[in-house]
Amino acid sequence: MSDVESSNKPCRTCRMTFPRTVLYWHRDAVCADGLKLQCRTCANKEARRRYETRSAQVCERLQERRAERVEYFATQPQWKAA
């Protein structure tokens, strides 16, 4: 095991250090060490916060898209038989 793999890594959000394992970090192929810059706890908190603030907008947008698709396919003759 190399020094990079066995060392600890600081989270960019909470500044706490954790071992470089997938137990504490999500994977990210873009990062040099293959792990995200935020620890799992901070990343999950941020995702929950983002979902809570935007979930109503996302649901509304999905309902609009479904309605558009229903209208579109109703005008297509090959789909009426199905």
mmCIF file with all atom_site columns, C-alpha atoms in Angstrom:
data_model
loop_
_atom_site.group_PDB
_atom_site.id
_atom_site.type_symbol
_atom_site.label_atom_id
_atom_site.label_alt_id
_atom_site.label_comp_id
_atom_site.label_asym_id
_atom_site.label_entity_id
_atom_site.label_seq_id
_atom_site.pdbx_PDB_ins_code
_atom_site.Cartn_x
_atom_site.Cartn_y
_atom_site.Cartn_z
_atom_site.occupancy
_atom_site.B_iso_or_equiv
_atom_site.pdbx_formal_charge
_atom_site.auth_seq_id
_atom_site.auth_comp_id
_atom_site.auth_asym_id
_atom_site.auth_atom_id
_atom_site.pdbx_PDB_model_num
ATOM 1  C CA . MET A 1 1  ? 0.000   0.000  0.000   1.00 0.00 ? 1  MET A CA 1
ATOM 2  C CA . SER A 1 2  ? 1.433   3.392  -0.953  1.00 0.00 ? 2  SER A CA 1
ATOM 3  C CA . ASP A 1 3  ? 1.707   6.426  1.313   1.00 0.00 ? 3  ASP A CA 1
ATOM 4  C CA . VAL A 1 4  ? -1.134  8.185  -0.512  1.00 0.00 ? 4  VAL A CA 1
ATOM 5  C CA . GLU A 1 5  ? -3.561  5.307  0.058   1.00 0.00 ? 5  GLU A CA 1
ATOM 6  C CA . SER A 1 6  ? -2.695  4.898  3.737   1.00 0.00 ? 6  SER A CA 1
ATOM 7  C CA . SER A 1 7  ? -2.791  8.597  4.630   1.00 0.00 ? 7  SER A CA 1
ATOM 8  C CA . ASN A 1 8  ? -5.748  10.641 5.788   1.00 0.00 ? 8  ASN A CA 1
ATOM 9  C CA . LYS A 1 9  ? -7.568  13.158 3.648   1.00 0.00 ? 9  LYS A CA 1
ATOM 10 C CA . PRO A 1 10 ? -9.277  16.388 4.828   1.00 0.00 ? 10 PRO A CA 1
ATOM 11 C CA . CYS A 1 11 ? -12.853 17.168 3.802   1.00 0.00 ? 11 CYS A CA 1
ATOM 12 C CA . ARG A 1 12 ? -13.155 20.509 2.028   1.00 0.00 ? 12 ARG A CA 1
ATOM 13 C CA . THR A 1 13 ? -16.410 21.315 3.853   1.00 0.00 ? 13 THR A CA 1
ATOM 14 C CA . CYS A 1 14 ? -16.035 20.220 7.483   1.00 0.00 ? 14 CYS A CA 1
ATOM 15 C CA . ARG A 1 15 ? -12.189 20.143 7.499   1.00 0.00 ? 15 ARG A CA 1
ATOM 16 C CA . MET A 1 16 ? -12.155 16.842 9.384   1.00 0.00 ? 16 MET A CA 1
ATOM 17 C CA . THR A 1 17 ? -9.685  14.198 8.228   1.00 0.00 ? 17 THR A CA 1
ATOM 18 C CA . PHE A 1 18 ? -10.685 10.636 7.374   1.00 0.00 ? 18 PHE A CA 1
ATOM 19 C CA . PRO A 1 19 ? -8.837  7.620  5.975   1.00 0.00 ? 19 PRO A CA 1
ATOM 20 C CA . ARG A 1 20 ? -8.779  7.404  2.167   1.00 0.00 ? 20 ARG A CA 1
ATOM 21 C CA . THR A 1 21 ? -11.352 4.624  1.893   1.00 0.00 ? 21 THR A CA 1
ATOM 22 C CA . VAL A 1 22 ? -14.764 4.331  0.275   1.00 0.00 ? 22 VAL A CA 1
ATOM 23 C CA . LEU A 1 23 ? -16.274 4.100  3.758   1.00 0.00 ? 23 LEU A CA 1
ATOM 24 C CA . TYR A 1 24 ? -15.671 7.828  4.181   1.00 0.00 ? 24 TYR A CA 1
ATOM 25 C CA . TRP A 1 25 ? -15.533 9.132  0.587   1.00 0.00 ? 25 TRP A CA 1
ATOM 26 C CA . HIS A 1 26 ? -17.600 8.743  -2.587  1.00 0.00 ? 26 HIS A CA 1
ATOM 27 C CA . ARG A 1 27 ? -15.640 7.695  -5.658  1.00 0.00 ? 27 ARG A CA 1
ATOM 28 C CA . ASP A 1 28 ? -14.752 10.261 -8.344  1.00 0.00 ? 28 ASP A CA 1
ATOM 29 C CA . ALA A 1 29 ? -12.712 9.295  -11.384 1.00 0.00 ? 29 ALA A CA 1
ATOM 30 C CA . VAL A 1 30 ? -11.853 12.937 -12.097 1.00 0.00 ? 30 VAL A CA 1
ATOM 31 C CA . CYS A 1 31 ? -9.973  13.502 -8.822  1.00 0.00 ? 31 CYS A CA 1
ATOM 32 C CA . ALA A 1 32 ? -6.332  12.454 -8.654  1.00 0.00 ? 32 ALA A CA 1
ATOM 33 C CA . ASP A 1 33 ? -6.828  10.004 -5.793  1.00 0.00 ? 33 ASP A CA 1
ATOM 34 C CA . GLY A 1 34 ? -10.164 8.714  -7.133  1.00 0.00 ? 34 GLY A CA 1
ATOM 35 C CA . LEU A 1 35 ? -12.177 10.109 -4.207  1.00 0.00 ? 35 LEU A CA 1
ATOM 36 C CA . LYS A 1 36 ? -14.413 13.177 -3.990  1.00 0.00 ? 36 LYS A CA 1
ATOM 37 C CA . LEU A 1 37 ? -13.333 16.314 -2.144  1.00 0.00 ? 37 LEU A CA 1
ATOM 38 C CA . GLN A 1 38 ? -16.224 16.147 0.349   1.00 0.00 ? 38 GLN A CA 1
ATOM 39 C CA . CYS A 1 39 ? -16.635 13.349 2.857   1.00 0.00 ? 39 CYS A CA 1
ATOM 40 C CA . ARG A 1 40 ? -19.737 11.168 2.536   1.00 0.00 ? 40 ARG A CA 1
ATOM 41 C CA . THR A 1 41 ? -21.472 12.870 5.461   1.00 0.00 ? 41 THR A CA 1
ATOM 42 C CA . CYS A 1 42 ? -21.072 16.389 4.042   1.00 0.00 ? 42 CYS A CA 1
ATOM 43 C CA . ALA A 1 43 ? -21.971 15.297 0.513   1.00 0.00 ? 43 ALA A CA 1
ATOM 44 C CA . ASN A 1 44 ? -25.131 13.575 1.765   1.00 0.00 ? 44 ASN A CA 1
ATOM 45 C CA . LYS A 1 45 ? -26.142 16.617 3.831   1.00 0.00 ? 45 LYS A CA 1
ATOM 46 C CA . GLU A 1 46 ? -25.682 18.882 0.822   1.00 0.00 ? 46 GLU A CA 1
ATOM 47 C CA . ALA A 1 47 ? -27.710 16.546 -1.419  1.00 0.00 ? 47 ALA A CA 1
ATOM 48 C CA . ARG A 1 48 ? -30.559 16.430 1.131   1.00 0.00 ? 48 ARG A CA 1
ATOM 49 C CA . ARG A 1 49 ? -30.575 20.225 1.451   1.00 0.00 ? 49 ARG A CA 1
ATOM 50 C CA . ARG A 1 50 ? -30.591 20.623 -2.341  1.00 0.00 ? 50 ARG A CA 1
ATOM 51 C CA . TYR A 1 51 ? -33.452 18.117 -2.656  1.00 0.00 ? 51 TYR A CA 1
ATOM 52 C CA . GLU A 1 52 ? -35.534 19.859 0.028   1.00 0.00 ? 52 GLU A CA 1
ATOM 53 C CA . THR A 1 53 ? -35.197 23.244 -1.658  1.00 0.00 ? 53 THR A CA 1
ATOM 54 C CA . ARG A 1 54 ? -35.764 22.037 -5.230  1.00 0.00 ? 54 ARG A CA 1
ATOM 55 C CA . SER A 1 55 ? -38.001 18.960 -5.004  1.00 0.00 ? 55 SER A CA 1
ATOM 56 C CA . ALA A 1 56 ? -41.238 20.871 -5.691  1.00 0.00 ? 56 ALA A CA 1
ATOM 57 C CA . GLN A 1 57 ? -39.734 22.512 -8.779  1.00 0.00 ? 57 GLN A CA 1
ATOM 58 C CA . VAL A 1 58 ? -38.381 19.210 -10.072 1.00 0.00 ? 58 VAL A CA 1
ATOM 59 C CA . CYS A 1 59 ? -41.729 17.425 -9.585  1.00 0.00 ? 59 CYS A CA 1
ATOM 60 C CA . GLU A 1 60 ? -43.573 20.239 -11.359 1.00 0.00 ? 60 GLU A CA 1
ATOM 61 C CA . ARG A 1 61 ? -41.141 20.107 -14.290 1.00 0.00 ? 61 ARG A CA 1
ATOM 62 C CA . LEU A 1 62 ? -41.534 16.318 -14.562 1.00 0.00 ? 62 LEU A CA 1
ATOM 63 C CA . GLN A 1 63 ? -45.335 16.616 -14.611 1.00 0.00 ? 63 GLN A CA 1
ATOM 64 C CA . GLU A 1 64 ? -45.104 19.197 -17.401 1.00 0.00 ? 64 GLU A CA 1
ATOM 65 C CA . ARG A 1 65 ? -42.818 16.926 -19.433 1.00 0.00 ? 65 ARG A CA 1
ATOM 66 C CA . ARG A 1 66 ? -45.168 13.969 -18.981 1.00 0.00 ? 66 ARG A CA 1
ATOM 67 C CA . ALA A 1 67 ? -48.120 16.064 -20.165 1.00 0.00 ? 67 ALA A CA 1
ATOM 68 C CA . GLU A 1 68 ? -46.134 17.196 -23.228 1.00 0.00 ? 68 GLU A CA 1
ATOM 69 C CA . ARG A 1 69 ? -45.226 13.593 -24.070 1.00 0.00 ? 69 ARG A CA 1
ATOM 70 C CA . VAL A 1 70 ? -48.851 12.454 -23.729 1.00 0.00 ? 70 VAL A CA 1
ATOM 71 C CA . GLU A 1 71 ? -49.941 15.228 -26.105 1.00 0.00 ? 71 GLU A CA 1
ATOM 72 C CA . TYR A 1 72 ? -47.163 14.407 -28.565 1.00 0.00 ? 72 TYR A CA 1
ATOM 73 C CA . PHE A 1 73 ? -47.856 10.683 -28.691 1.00 0.00 ? 73 PHE A CA 1
ATOM 74 C CA . ALA A 1 74 ? -51.596 11.292 -29.023 1.00 0.00 ? 74 ALA A CA 1
ATOM 75 C CA . THR A 1 75 ? -50.864 13.008 -32.336 1.00 0.00 ? 75 THR A CA 1
ATOM 76 C CA . GLN A 1 76 ? -48.711 10.157 -33.670 1.00 0.00 ? 76 GLN A CA 1
ATOM 77 C CA . PRO A 1 77 ? -50.755 7.568  -35.624 1.00 0.00 ? 77 PRO A CA 1
ATOM 78 C CA . GLN A 1 78 ? -48.449 4.594  -34.926 1.00 0.00 ? 78 GLN A CA 1
ATOM 79 C CA . TRP A 1 79 ? -48.915 5.030  -31.163 1.00 0.00 ? 79 TRP A CA 1
ATOM 80 C CA . LYS A 1 80 ? -52.712 5.117  -31.127 1.00 0.00 ? 80 LYS A CA 1
ATOM 81 C CA . ALA A 1 81 ? -52.951 1.349  -31.670 1.00 0.00 ? 81 ALA A CA 1
ATOM 82 C CA . ALA A 1 82 ? -50.867 0.537  -28.607 1.00 0.00 ? 82 ALA A CA 1
#
